[in-house]
């Protein structure tokens, strides 16, 4: 069920009506039933898998808690981690390993043919809810969280439909209290949700879908392009990914607000970051904070005797995991290593950078820092979108062969008109300027929510924009593939 | 929640009013479906020869050149299941009907309007033809099926510019306005009409064709299935297996059913480049020629039947 469809709108409307018609103590049950229906609309296989997965994790967590302080607790804990990671590796990475084993065998002359791939249907959202469940297991094991008693509420924690497909990666500490809270209808939260949904659709269906005309065409037919168009695409790819993913997250958070449930913020104006470390504190926050809490800090604790090298090691491992989480490809491994190099570079050069940066006017220093960060992330995103390392090398090699690029080329090759350019530029500027405003002043949404007339005027403006400027066809959410 | 709705209703109301108004304006624009439905509602009892099918019949058969009381009830992308439903809709009213002529084209046995990119047309059958093809509420609304921009353009075009959306004559014959290069359009159409999964609708389609024959048999009506002529840029790019299956199926039906005939005009050499609008559709000149040929065929079949 696509979010931007009449079917989903009817489903959401019906769920909201039933939700607020029932007593607060059982509203979580309405969300559970709706979530199961939502997953079933994709496939019975996904529903069965997710339910079994949730039940197994529920049982393991309770066994860990029951045998707290005793040996069995450790066995259940490591079994639980093993099962979760094992399933993730099996579904997402088995064919990657098969490919690499085939290549190694070919290289060593053991075999000349490729090993057959496994025909697997990867459960939707597996990367997200697996990390969610692992985090929950770890929190219970560390005694920082008491396991949820109700198996049904735990299942809801896993299958909660707004975040099921592409996150955020929620924690037991934050989402379960929201599920357990008997929330009554809150007009401000509801209106905020509506605005956030419309804002998210604006990002995805007006900007991202237009940029996709160029980005997707180039990434699907990379070797047909070189020079100026690759250079331009280098800068717009990151924008495309941001508007696609953050727009989707806005829709998810907005839908959840309609039910009075707060989900974790996933983006915090990443283009205002002045260095790569800060960028990752503002981009896909739920994933990076998860990795920070459950991987980086653990490594620091375990390798405390290494001193500052523990941080270096921790950063590399953490970003390697972040890279690999995205997919079974060497490009993601290199992407992770690149982030590790950048962050460690920043760590070791912080003093010098501050020293030399302070010699420049503050605004210039900040602007240059943001630009350098943007360029570095754009380099990383080339790896993100490349099918393999050879394609990435081709990209970097070819993008500086500048040639003449006209609107006619954009229209012919990418169906990207001057009108599309104007709409994309204007809408992008509006969104980025509003983010800049919100960074330093009270968020604009607070002003809109003060009066009903401001709220409805904003709703109508956003609706009219969507109706007039929405692309004819929608591109899927990029992170749905993870 | 109730008080929220009460307080905000005044802000939601303009949106609802605009939507209702637009829906009414759109539904009042005269269109081909309404025209055909009205004709069938009023004159089905008098129709002696009924033409059904898709765009190849819509643009290919002009009832003016058919002897007797003929009507062209076909339309663009009207798949065979819909043709059968039209026939069934007027079940008790075919008092004068002698012949049902339906085009069965290269992709006809393997596709449905409901699962094609033209599925938005289903709302026209639901709203204007009264066929109720599905239960999806979106297909009972102009606003929900077609993009808002297209709808506004239509309203502006009809009510302000006074542009007509009728593209057929009173007897249902469609007229083209856009000419395309015969070679490229023929190749493109052949590619578009070649179906990968032929098993999905095939059995059901054969069942429908047989049902039409049975329907006609009970009422002593002849059924003529035919395949319309096409330019060689189309015919030379057809998948042999798909074509062969279609031809064999139709020949089989004609062989097994005494009230059924099949005629293949696909490679008829009497049609040349001056008869085609594009690679697989006839222009007015070509439609006249096909209509005259069809008329001769109908007369011959009816006279054979009398004997």
GROMACS .gro file of C-alpha atoms in nm, chain A residues 19-444:
model
  426
   19UNK     CA    1  -0.884   0.463   1.687
   20UNK     CA    2  -1.046   0.770   1.838
   21UNK     CA    3  -1.384   0.600   1.867
   22UNK     CA    4  -1.244   0.339   2.105
   23UNK     CA    5  -1.145   0.393   2.464
   24UNK     CA    6  -0.784   0.503   2.515
   25UNK     CA    7  -0.688   0.181   2.696
   26UNK     CA    8  -0.738  -0.033   2.385
   27UNK     CA    9  -0.631   0.206   2.114
   28UNK     CA   10  -0.299   0.024   2.085
   29UNK     CA   11  -0.500  -0.281   1.972
   30UNK     CA   12  -0.646  -0.083   1.683
   31UNK     CA   13  -0.294   0.011   1.578
   32UNK     CA   14  -0.184  -0.351   1.603
   33UNK     CA   15  -0.471  -0.475   1.384
   34UNK     CA   16  -0.412  -0.194   1.134
   35UNK     CA   17  -0.041  -0.272   1.122
   36UNK     CA   18  -0.107  -0.640   1.055
   37UNK     CA   19  -0.351  -0.547   0.778
   38UNK     CA   20  -0.094  -0.307   0.636
   39UNK     CA   21   0.176  -0.575   0.619
   40UNK     CA   22  -0.073  -0.831   0.483
   41UNK     CA   23  -0.155  -0.590   0.198
   42UNK     CA   24   0.201  -0.649   0.079
   43UNK     CA   25   0.215  -1.021   0.133
   44UNK     CA   26   0.100  -1.296   0.368
   45UNK     CA   27   0.460  -1.421   0.368
   46UNK     CA   28   0.587  -1.090   0.512
   47UNK     CA   29   0.314  -1.095   0.776
   48UNK     CA   30   0.387  -1.451   0.886
   49UNK     CA   31   0.762  -1.388   0.891
   50UNK     CA   32   0.733  -1.068   1.094
   51UNK     CA   33   0.491  -1.224   1.345
   52UNK     CA   34   0.714  -1.528   1.397
   53UNK     CA   35   1.015  -1.302   1.423
   54UNK     CA   36   0.845  -1.083   1.685
   55UNK     CA   37   0.725  -1.383   1.888
   56UNK     CA   38   1.072  -1.543   1.891
   57UNK     CA   39   1.231  -1.218   2.007
   58UNK     CA   40   0.965  -1.171   2.272
   59UNK     CA   41   1.032  -1.519   2.412
   60UNK     CA   42   1.410  -1.476   2.404
   61UNK     CA   43   1.390  -1.139   2.582
   62UNK     CA   44   1.174  -1.286   2.857
   63UNK     CA   45   1.408  -1.578   2.901
   64UNK     CA   46   1.701  -1.335   2.932
   65UNK     CA   47   1.509  -1.140   3.194
   66UNK     CA   48   1.392  -1.452   3.378
   67UNK     CA   49   1.745  -1.590   3.413
   68UNK     CA   50   1.904  -1.251   3.485
   69UNK     CA   51   2.243  -1.290   3.653
   70UNK     CA   52   2.260  -1.662   3.570
   71UNK     CA   53   2.445  -1.846   3.294
   72UNK     CA   54   2.135  -1.931   3.082
   73UNK     CA   55   2.073  -1.558   3.045
   74UNK     CA   56   2.401  -1.523   2.854
   75UNK     CA   57   2.317  -1.818   2.631
   76UNK     CA   58   1.975  -1.677   2.547
   77UNK     CA   59   2.123  -1.333   2.490
   78UNK     CA   60   2.389  -1.450   2.246
   79UNK     CA   61   2.144  -1.686   2.078
   80UNK     CA   62   1.904  -1.397   2.033
   81UNK     CA   63   2.173  -1.174   1.884
   82UNK     CA   64   2.289  -1.463   1.667
   83UNK     CA   65   1.939  -1.540   1.538
   84UNK     CA   66   1.870  -1.176   1.453
   85UNK     CA   67   2.201  -1.114   1.281
   86UNK     CA   68   2.192  -1.456   1.120
   87UNK     CA   69   1.853  -1.395   0.963
   88UNK     CA   70   1.961  -1.052   0.841
   89UNK     CA   71   2.279  -1.192   0.688
   90UNK     CA   72   2.092  -1.484   0.535
   91UNK     CA   73   1.831  -1.273   0.362
   92UNK     CA   74   2.042  -0.973   0.268
   93UNK     CA   75   2.395  -1.095   0.225
   94UNK     CA   76   2.394  -1.464   0.129
   95UNK     CA   77   2.402  -1.395  -0.245
   96UNK     CA   78   2.679  -1.139  -0.189
   97UNK     CA   79   2.890  -1.406  -0.017
   98UNK     CA   80   2.806  -1.656  -0.290
   99UNK     CA   81   2.924  -1.408  -0.556
  100UNK     CA   82   3.248  -1.338  -0.374
  101UNK     CA   83   3.317  -1.706  -0.312
  102UNK     CA   84   3.257  -1.771  -0.684
  103UNK     CA   85   3.500  -1.493  -0.777
  104UNK     CA   86   3.760  -1.625  -0.534
  105UNK     CA   87   3.723  -1.978  -0.673
  106UNK     CA   88   3.758  -1.843  -1.027
  107UNK     CA   89   4.067  -1.645  -0.924
  108UNK     CA   90   4.227  -1.948  -0.759
  109UNK     CA   91   4.138  -2.164  -1.056
  110UNK     CA   92   3.924  -2.398  -0.845
  111UNK     CA   93   3.616  -2.341  -1.054
  112UNK     CA   94   3.532  -2.153  -1.372
  113UNK     CA   95   3.157  -2.118  -1.325
  114UNK     CA   96   2.956  -1.908  -1.081
  115UNK     CA   97   2.772  -2.063  -0.790
  116UNK     CA   98   2.394  -2.033  -0.823
  117UNK     CA   99   2.217  -1.761  -0.628
  118UNK     CA  100   1.960  -1.842  -0.363
  119UNK     CA  101   1.609  -1.738  -0.464
  120UNK     CA  102   1.511  -1.542  -0.160
  121UNK     CA  103   1.226  -1.304  -0.096
  122UNK     CA  104   1.373  -1.050   0.144
  123UNK     CA  105   1.113  -0.947   0.403
  124UNK     CA  106   1.023  -0.579   0.374
  125UNK     CA  107   1.180  -0.355   0.634
  126UNK     CA  108   1.409  -0.633   0.762
  127UNK     CA  109   1.710  -0.407   0.818
  128UNK     CA  110   1.503  -0.170   1.029
  129UNK     CA  111   1.310  -0.404   1.254
  130UNK     CA  112   1.609  -0.636   1.301
  131UNK     CA  113   1.816  -0.353   1.443
  132UNK     CA  114   1.519  -0.250   1.650
  133UNK     CA  115   1.489  -0.598   1.800
  134UNK     CA  116   1.866  -0.627   1.861
  135UNK     CA  117   1.865  -0.293   2.042
  136UNK     CA  118   1.578  -0.412   2.256
  137UNK     CA  119   1.760  -0.738   2.341
  138UNK     CA  120   2.073  -0.545   2.438
  139UNK     CA  121   1.880  -0.298   2.655
  140UNK     CA  122   1.707  -0.579   2.847
  141UNK     CA  123   2.037  -0.764   2.888
  142UNK     CA  124   2.201  -0.449   3.022
  143UNK     CA  125   1.909  -0.399   3.264
  144UNK     CA  126   1.837  -0.058   3.117
  145UNK     CA  127   1.492  -0.175   3.011
  146UNK     CA  128   1.228  -0.395   3.166
  147UNK     CA  129   1.081  -0.621   2.898
  148UNK     CA  130   0.730  -0.549   2.779
  149UNK     CA  131   0.490  -0.794   2.945
  150UNK     CA  132   0.225  -0.795   2.676
  151UNK     CA  133   0.330  -1.001   2.374
  152UNK     CA  134   0.080  -0.807   2.163
  153UNK     CA  135   0.227  -0.471   2.255
  154UNK     CA  136   0.571  -0.608   2.177
  155UNK     CA  137   0.447  -0.725   1.838
  156UNK     CA  138   0.309  -0.376   1.781
  157UNK     CA  139   0.652  -0.234   1.870
  158UNK     CA  140   0.794  -0.439   1.581
  159UNK     CA  141   0.514  -0.407   1.324
  160UNK     CA  142   0.385  -0.053   1.391
  161UNK     CA  143   0.283   0.032   1.039
  162UNK     CA  144   0.403   0.393   0.985
  163UNK     CA  145   0.764   0.294   1.052
  164UNK     CA  146   0.755  -0.067   0.933
  165UNK     CA  147   0.895  -0.023   0.582
  166UNK     CA  148   1.180   0.222   0.623
  167UNK     CA  149   1.213   0.321   0.986
  168UNK     CA  150   1.309   0.519   1.191
  169UNK     CA  151   1.491   0.250   1.389
  170UNK     CA  152   1.299   0.285   1.713
  171UNK     CA  153   1.416   0.194   2.065
  172UNK     CA  154   1.215   0.007   2.322
  173UNK     CA  155   1.280   0.292   2.567
  174UNK     CA  156   1.105   0.544   2.343
  175UNK     CA  157   0.836   0.363   2.145
  176UNK     CA  158   0.700   0.121   2.404
  177UNK     CA  159   0.610   0.399   2.653
  178UNK     CA  160   0.430   0.574   2.367
  179UNK     CA  161   0.236   0.257   2.291
  180UNK     CA  162   0.154   0.207   2.660
  181UNK     CA  163   0.053   0.568   2.713
  182UNK     CA  164  -0.324   0.611   2.699
  183UNK     CA  165  -0.319   0.918   2.481
  184UNK     CA  166  -0.625   1.129   2.427
  185UNK     CA  167  -0.683   1.336   2.119
  186UNK     CA  168  -0.449   1.634   2.098
  187UNK     CA  169  -0.537   1.896   1.838
  188UNK     CA  170  -0.186   2.043   1.820
  189UNK     CA  171  -0.025   1.703   1.762
  190UNK     CA  172  -0.289   1.610   1.506
  191UNK     CA  173  -0.248   1.934   1.311
  192UNK     CA  174   0.128   1.909   1.334
  193UNK     CA  175   0.098   1.560   1.189
  194UNK     CA  176  -0.110   1.679   0.896
  195UNK     CA  177   0.138   1.955   0.815
  196UNK     CA  178   0.433   1.720   0.845
  197UNK     CA  179   0.268   1.468   0.611
  198UNK     CA  180   0.203   1.737   0.351
  199UNK     CA  181   0.556   1.874   0.395
  200UNK     CA  182   0.693   1.524   0.344
  201UNK     CA  183   0.488   1.472   0.028
  202UNK     CA  184   0.612   1.805  -0.102
  203UNK     CA  185   0.970   1.689  -0.060
  204UNK     CA  186   0.909   1.348  -0.220
  205UNK     CA  187   0.656   1.422  -0.493
  206UNK     CA  188   0.762   1.768  -0.605
  207UNK     CA  189   1.139   1.773  -0.560
  208UNK     CA  190   1.264   1.416  -0.523
  209UNK     CA  191   1.054   1.274  -0.809
  210UNK     CA  192   1.187   1.545  -1.041
  211UNK     CA  193   1.550   1.499  -0.942
  212UNK     CA  194   1.498   1.126  -0.987
  213UNK     CA  195   1.447   1.188  -1.361
  214UNK     CA  196   1.817   1.276  -1.382
  215UNK     CA  197   1.964   1.071  -1.097
  216UNK     CA  198   1.795   0.741  -1.180
  217UNK     CA  199   1.852   0.771  -1.555
  218UNK     CA  200   2.224   0.830  -1.500
  219UNK     CA  201   2.261   0.553  -1.244
  220UNK     CA  202   2.079   0.302  -1.463
  221UNK     CA  203   2.273   0.394  -1.778
  222UNK     CA  204   2.593   0.536  -1.634
  223UNK     CA  205   2.822   0.451  -1.924
  224UNK     CA  206   2.599   0.643  -2.164
  225UNK     CA  207   2.693   0.964  -1.986
  226UNK     CA  208   3.006   1.162  -1.913
  227UNK     CA  209   3.119   1.514  -1.845
  228UNK     CA  210   2.898   1.801  -1.740
  229UNK     CA  211   2.584   1.602  -1.666
  230UNK     CA  212   2.777   1.376  -1.429
  231UNK     CA  213   2.925   1.684  -1.266
  232UNK     CA  214   2.579   1.832  -1.210
  233UNK     CA  215   2.442   1.496  -1.097
  234UNK     CA  216   2.730   1.477  -0.846
  235UNK     CA  217   2.577   1.770  -0.658
  236UNK     CA  218   2.210   1.685  -0.698
  237UNK     CA  219   2.230   1.318  -0.599
  238UNK     CA  220   2.268   1.403  -0.234
  239UNK     CA  221   1.975   1.645  -0.253
  240UNK     CA  222   1.768   1.376  -0.421
  241UNK     CA  223   1.846   1.122  -0.149
  242UNK     CA  224   1.782   1.374   0.126
  243UNK     CA  225   1.443   1.488  -0.004
  244UNK     CA  226   1.340   1.131  -0.079
  245UNK     CA  227   1.437   0.987   0.258
  246UNK     CA  228   1.362   1.285   0.483
  247UNK     CA  229   1.036   1.341   0.299
  248UNK     CA  230   0.939   0.982   0.363
  249UNK     CA  231   1.039   1.018   0.728
  250UNK     CA  232   0.827   1.333   0.760
  251UNK     CA  233   0.529   1.138   0.627
  252UNK     CA  234   0.595   0.856   0.874
  253UNK     CA  235   0.636   1.088   1.171
  254UNK     CA  236   0.332   1.288   1.063
  255UNK     CA  237   0.113   0.978   1.034
  256UNK     CA  238   0.225   0.866   1.377
  257UNK     CA  239   0.141   1.208   1.523
  258UNK     CA  240  -0.217   1.162   1.401
  259UNK     CA  241  -0.239   0.879   1.655
  260UNK     CA  242  -0.065   1.085   1.923
  261UNK     CA  243   0.250   0.870   1.903
  262UNK     CA  244   0.586   1.038   1.874
  263UNK     CA  245   0.852   0.863   1.672
  264UNK     CA  246   1.222   0.949   1.671
  265UNK     CA  247   1.347   1.233   1.458
  266UNK     CA  248   1.562   1.097   1.176
  267UNK     CA  249   1.693   1.416   1.016
  268UNK     CA  250   1.803   1.741   1.171
  269UNK     CA  251   1.898   1.978   0.889
  270UNK     CA  252   2.207   1.782   0.777
  271UNK     CA  253   2.319   2.037   0.518
  272UNK     CA  254   2.394   2.279   0.798
  273UNK     CA  255   2.659   2.046   0.935
  274UNK     CA  256   3.008   2.196   0.942
  275UNK     CA  257   3.192   1.864   0.945
  276UNK     CA  258   3.131   1.497   0.870
  277UNK     CA  259   3.093   1.401   1.237
  278UNK     CA  260   2.818   1.655   1.280
  279UNK     CA  261   2.662   1.547   0.949
  280UNK     CA  262   2.615   1.197   1.082
  281UNK     CA  263   2.456   1.335   1.397
  282UNK     CA  264   2.201   1.504   1.173
  283UNK     CA  265   2.149   1.235   0.901
  284UNK     CA  266   1.955   0.909   0.957
  285UNK     CA  267   1.985   0.983   1.326
  286UNK     CA  268   1.799   0.672   1.438
  287UNK     CA  269   2.054   0.445   1.267
  288UNK     CA  270   2.368   0.639   1.359
  289UNK     CA  271   2.262   0.685   1.722
  290UNK     CA  272   2.181   0.313   1.738
  291UNK     CA  273   2.527   0.228   1.608
  292UNK     CA  274   2.680   0.484   1.844
  293UNK     CA  275   2.505   0.337   2.150
  294UNK     CA  276   2.534  -0.032   2.071
  295UNK     CA  277   2.859  -0.056   1.875
  296UNK     CA  278   3.084   0.247   1.925
  297UNK     CA  279   3.037   0.286   2.298
  298UNK     CA  280   3.072  -0.088   2.349
  299UNK     CA  281   3.402  -0.088   2.162
  300UNK     CA  282   3.528   0.211   2.362
  301UNK     CA  283   3.439   0.029   2.683
  302UNK     CA  284   3.602  -0.297   2.575
  303UNK     CA  285   3.916  -0.136   2.434
  304UNK     CA  286   3.959   0.137   2.692
  305UNK     CA  287   4.324   0.045   2.736
  306UNK     CA  288   4.395   0.149   2.376
  307UNK     CA  289   4.335   0.511   2.466
  308UNK     CA  290   4.245   0.733   2.174
  309UNK     CA  291   4.304   0.443   1.930
  310UNK     CA  292   3.996   0.280   2.076
  311UNK     CA  293   3.795   0.571   1.929
  312UNK     CA  294   3.970   0.533   1.595
  313UNK     CA  295   3.893   0.163   1.590
  314UNK     CA  296   3.539   0.220   1.716
  315UNK     CA  297   3.465   0.478   1.447
  316UNK     CA  298   3.588   0.249   1.169
  317UNK     CA  299   3.389  -0.050   1.290
  318UNK     CA  300   3.078   0.161   1.348
  319UNK     CA  301   3.081   0.313   1.003
  320UNK     CA  302   3.169  -0.017   0.845
  321UNK     CA  303   2.850  -0.154   0.999
  322UNK     CA  304   2.655   0.151   0.879
  323UNK     CA  305   2.794   0.101   0.530
  324UNK     CA  306   2.721  -0.272   0.524
  325UNK     CA  307   2.375  -0.216   0.671
  326UNK     CA  308   2.285  -0.036   0.351
  327UNK     CA  309   2.352  -0.332   0.133
  328UNK     CA  310   2.555  -0.625   0.013
  329UNK     CA  311   2.807  -0.448  -0.205
  330UNK     CA  312   3.171  -0.351  -0.176
  331UNK     CA  313   3.074   0.008  -0.254
  332UNK     CA  314   2.896   0.027   0.081
  333UNK     CA  315   3.202  -0.115   0.255
  334UNK     CA  316   3.419   0.156   0.099
  335UNK     CA  317   3.154   0.416   0.183
  336UNK     CA  318   3.175   0.312   0.548
  337UNK     CA  319   3.555   0.316   0.549
  338UNK     CA  320   3.554   0.661   0.389
  339UNK     CA  321   3.335   0.798   0.668
  340UNK     CA  322   3.566   0.639   0.923
  341UNK     CA  323   3.869   0.806   0.763
  342UNK     CA  324   3.693   1.144   0.751
  343UNK     CA  325   3.576   1.135   1.112
  344UNK     CA  326   3.912   1.023   1.242
  345UNK     CA  327   4.081   1.293   1.035
  346UNK     CA  328   3.849   1.550   1.197
  347UNK     CA  329   3.923   1.404   1.539
  348UNK     CA  330   4.300   1.430   1.500
  349UNK     CA  331   4.301   1.769   1.326
  350UNK     CA  332   4.036   1.944   1.535
  351UNK     CA  333   4.284   2.177   1.709
  352UNK     CA  334   4.443   2.289   1.383
  353UNK     CA  335   4.115   2.333   1.204
  354UNK     CA  336   3.979   2.551   1.483
  355UNK     CA  337   4.305   2.748   1.491
  356UNK     CA  338   4.311   2.821   1.120
  357UNK     CA  339   3.936   2.852   1.087
  358UNK     CA  340   3.922   3.124   1.351
  359UNK     CA  341   4.138   3.342   1.127
  360UNK     CA  342   3.851   3.365   0.880
  361UNK     CA  343   3.528   3.563   0.936
  362UNK     CA  344   3.280   3.335   1.112
  363UNK     CA  345   3.029   3.334   0.828
  364UNK     CA  346   3.300   3.242   0.574
  365UNK     CA  347   3.443   2.970   0.795
  366UNK     CA  348   3.096   2.821   0.851
  367UNK     CA  349   2.999   2.843   0.482
  368UNK     CA  350   3.325   2.686   0.363
  369UNK     CA  351   3.295   2.410   0.623
  370UNK     CA  352   2.942   2.334   0.510
  371UNK     CA  353   3.047   2.333   0.145
  372UNK     CA  354   3.340   2.098   0.211
  373UNK     CA  355   3.112   1.868   0.411
  374UNK     CA  356   2.857   1.871   0.128
  375UNK     CA  357   3.123   1.788  -0.131
  376UNK     CA  358   3.260   1.504   0.081
  377UNK     CA  359   2.912   1.358   0.129
  378UNK     CA  360   2.847   1.395  -0.244
  379UNK     CA  361   3.159   1.183  -0.304
  380UNK     CA  362   3.020   0.926  -0.061
  381UNK     CA  363   2.684   0.926  -0.235
  382UNK     CA  364   2.846   0.835  -0.566
  383UNK     CA  365   2.944   0.509  -0.393
  384UNK     CA  366   2.594   0.479  -0.248
  385UNK     CA  367   2.436   0.481  -0.592
  386UNK     CA  368   2.705   0.291  -0.784
  387UNK     CA  369   2.624  -0.070  -0.869
  388UNK     CA  370   2.988  -0.167  -0.828
  389UNK     CA  371   3.334  -0.018  -0.772
  390UNK     CA  372   3.405  -0.002  -1.146
  391UNK     CA  373   3.104   0.223  -1.196
  392UNK     CA  374   3.217   0.449  -0.913
  393UNK     CA  375   3.564   0.477  -1.068
  394UNK     CA  376   3.409   0.552  -1.406
  395UNK     CA  377   3.198   0.822  -1.246
  396UNK     CA  378   3.487   1.003  -1.079
  397UNK     CA  379   3.701   0.963  -1.390
  398UNK     CA  380   3.437   1.095  -1.631
  399UNK     CA  381   3.273   1.375  -1.443
  400UNK     CA  382   3.547   1.626  -1.519
  401UNK     CA  383   3.532   1.581  -1.897
  402UNK     CA  384   3.326   1.895  -1.927
  403UNK     CA  385   3.113   1.924  -2.238
  404UNK     CA  386   2.827   2.145  -2.353
  405UNK     CA  387   2.501   2.076  -2.177
  406UNK     CA  388   2.178   2.234  -2.295
  407UNK     CA  389   1.816   2.228  -2.185
  408UNK     CA  390   1.740   2.033  -2.497
  409UNK     CA  391   1.967   1.752  -2.369
  410UNK     CA  392   1.792   1.757  -2.033
  411UNK     CA  393   1.452   1.741  -2.199
  412UNK     CA  394   1.543   1.474  -2.452
  413UNK     CA  395   1.747   1.241  -2.232
  414UNK     CA  396   1.581   1.298  -1.897
  415UNK     CA  397   1.237   1.446  -1.978
  416UNK     CA  398   1.340   1.728  -1.745
  417UNK     CA  399   1.185   2.052  -1.867
  418UNK     CA  400   1.262   2.412  -1.782
  419UNK     CA  401   0.939   2.412  -1.586
  420UNK     CA  402   1.066   2.116  -1.384
  421UNK     CA  403   1.389   2.304  -1.318
  422UNK     CA  404   1.207   2.613  -1.197
  423UNK     CA  405   0.976   2.414  -0.970
  424UNK     CA  406   1.266   2.210  -0.830
  425UNK     CA  407   1.487   2.511  -0.762
  426UNK     CA  408   1.214   2.721  -0.603
  427UNK     CA  409   1.077   2.441  -0.383
  428UNK     CA  410   1.428   2.334  -0.280
  429UNK     CA  411   1.517   2.690  -0.182
  430UNK     CA  412   1.197   2.728   0.018
  431UNK     CA  413   1.262   2.408   0.212
  432UNK     CA  414   1.633   2.474   0.272
  433UNK     CA  415   1.568   2.835   0.376
  434UNK     CA  416   1.298   2.722   0.617
  435UNK     CA  417   1.544   2.472   0.764
  436UNK     CA  418   1.802   2.750   0.799
  437UNK     CA  419   1.540   2.963   0.974
  438UNK     CA  420   1.444   2.680   1.211
  439UNK     CA  421   1.812   2.621   1.300
  440UNK     CA  422   1.847   2.963   1.461
  441UNK     CA  423   1.495   3.070   1.545
  442UNK     CA  424   1.175   2.917   1.676
  443UNK     CA  425   1.045   2.661   1.422
  444UNK     CA  426   0.804   2.815   1.176
   0.00000   0.00000   0.00000
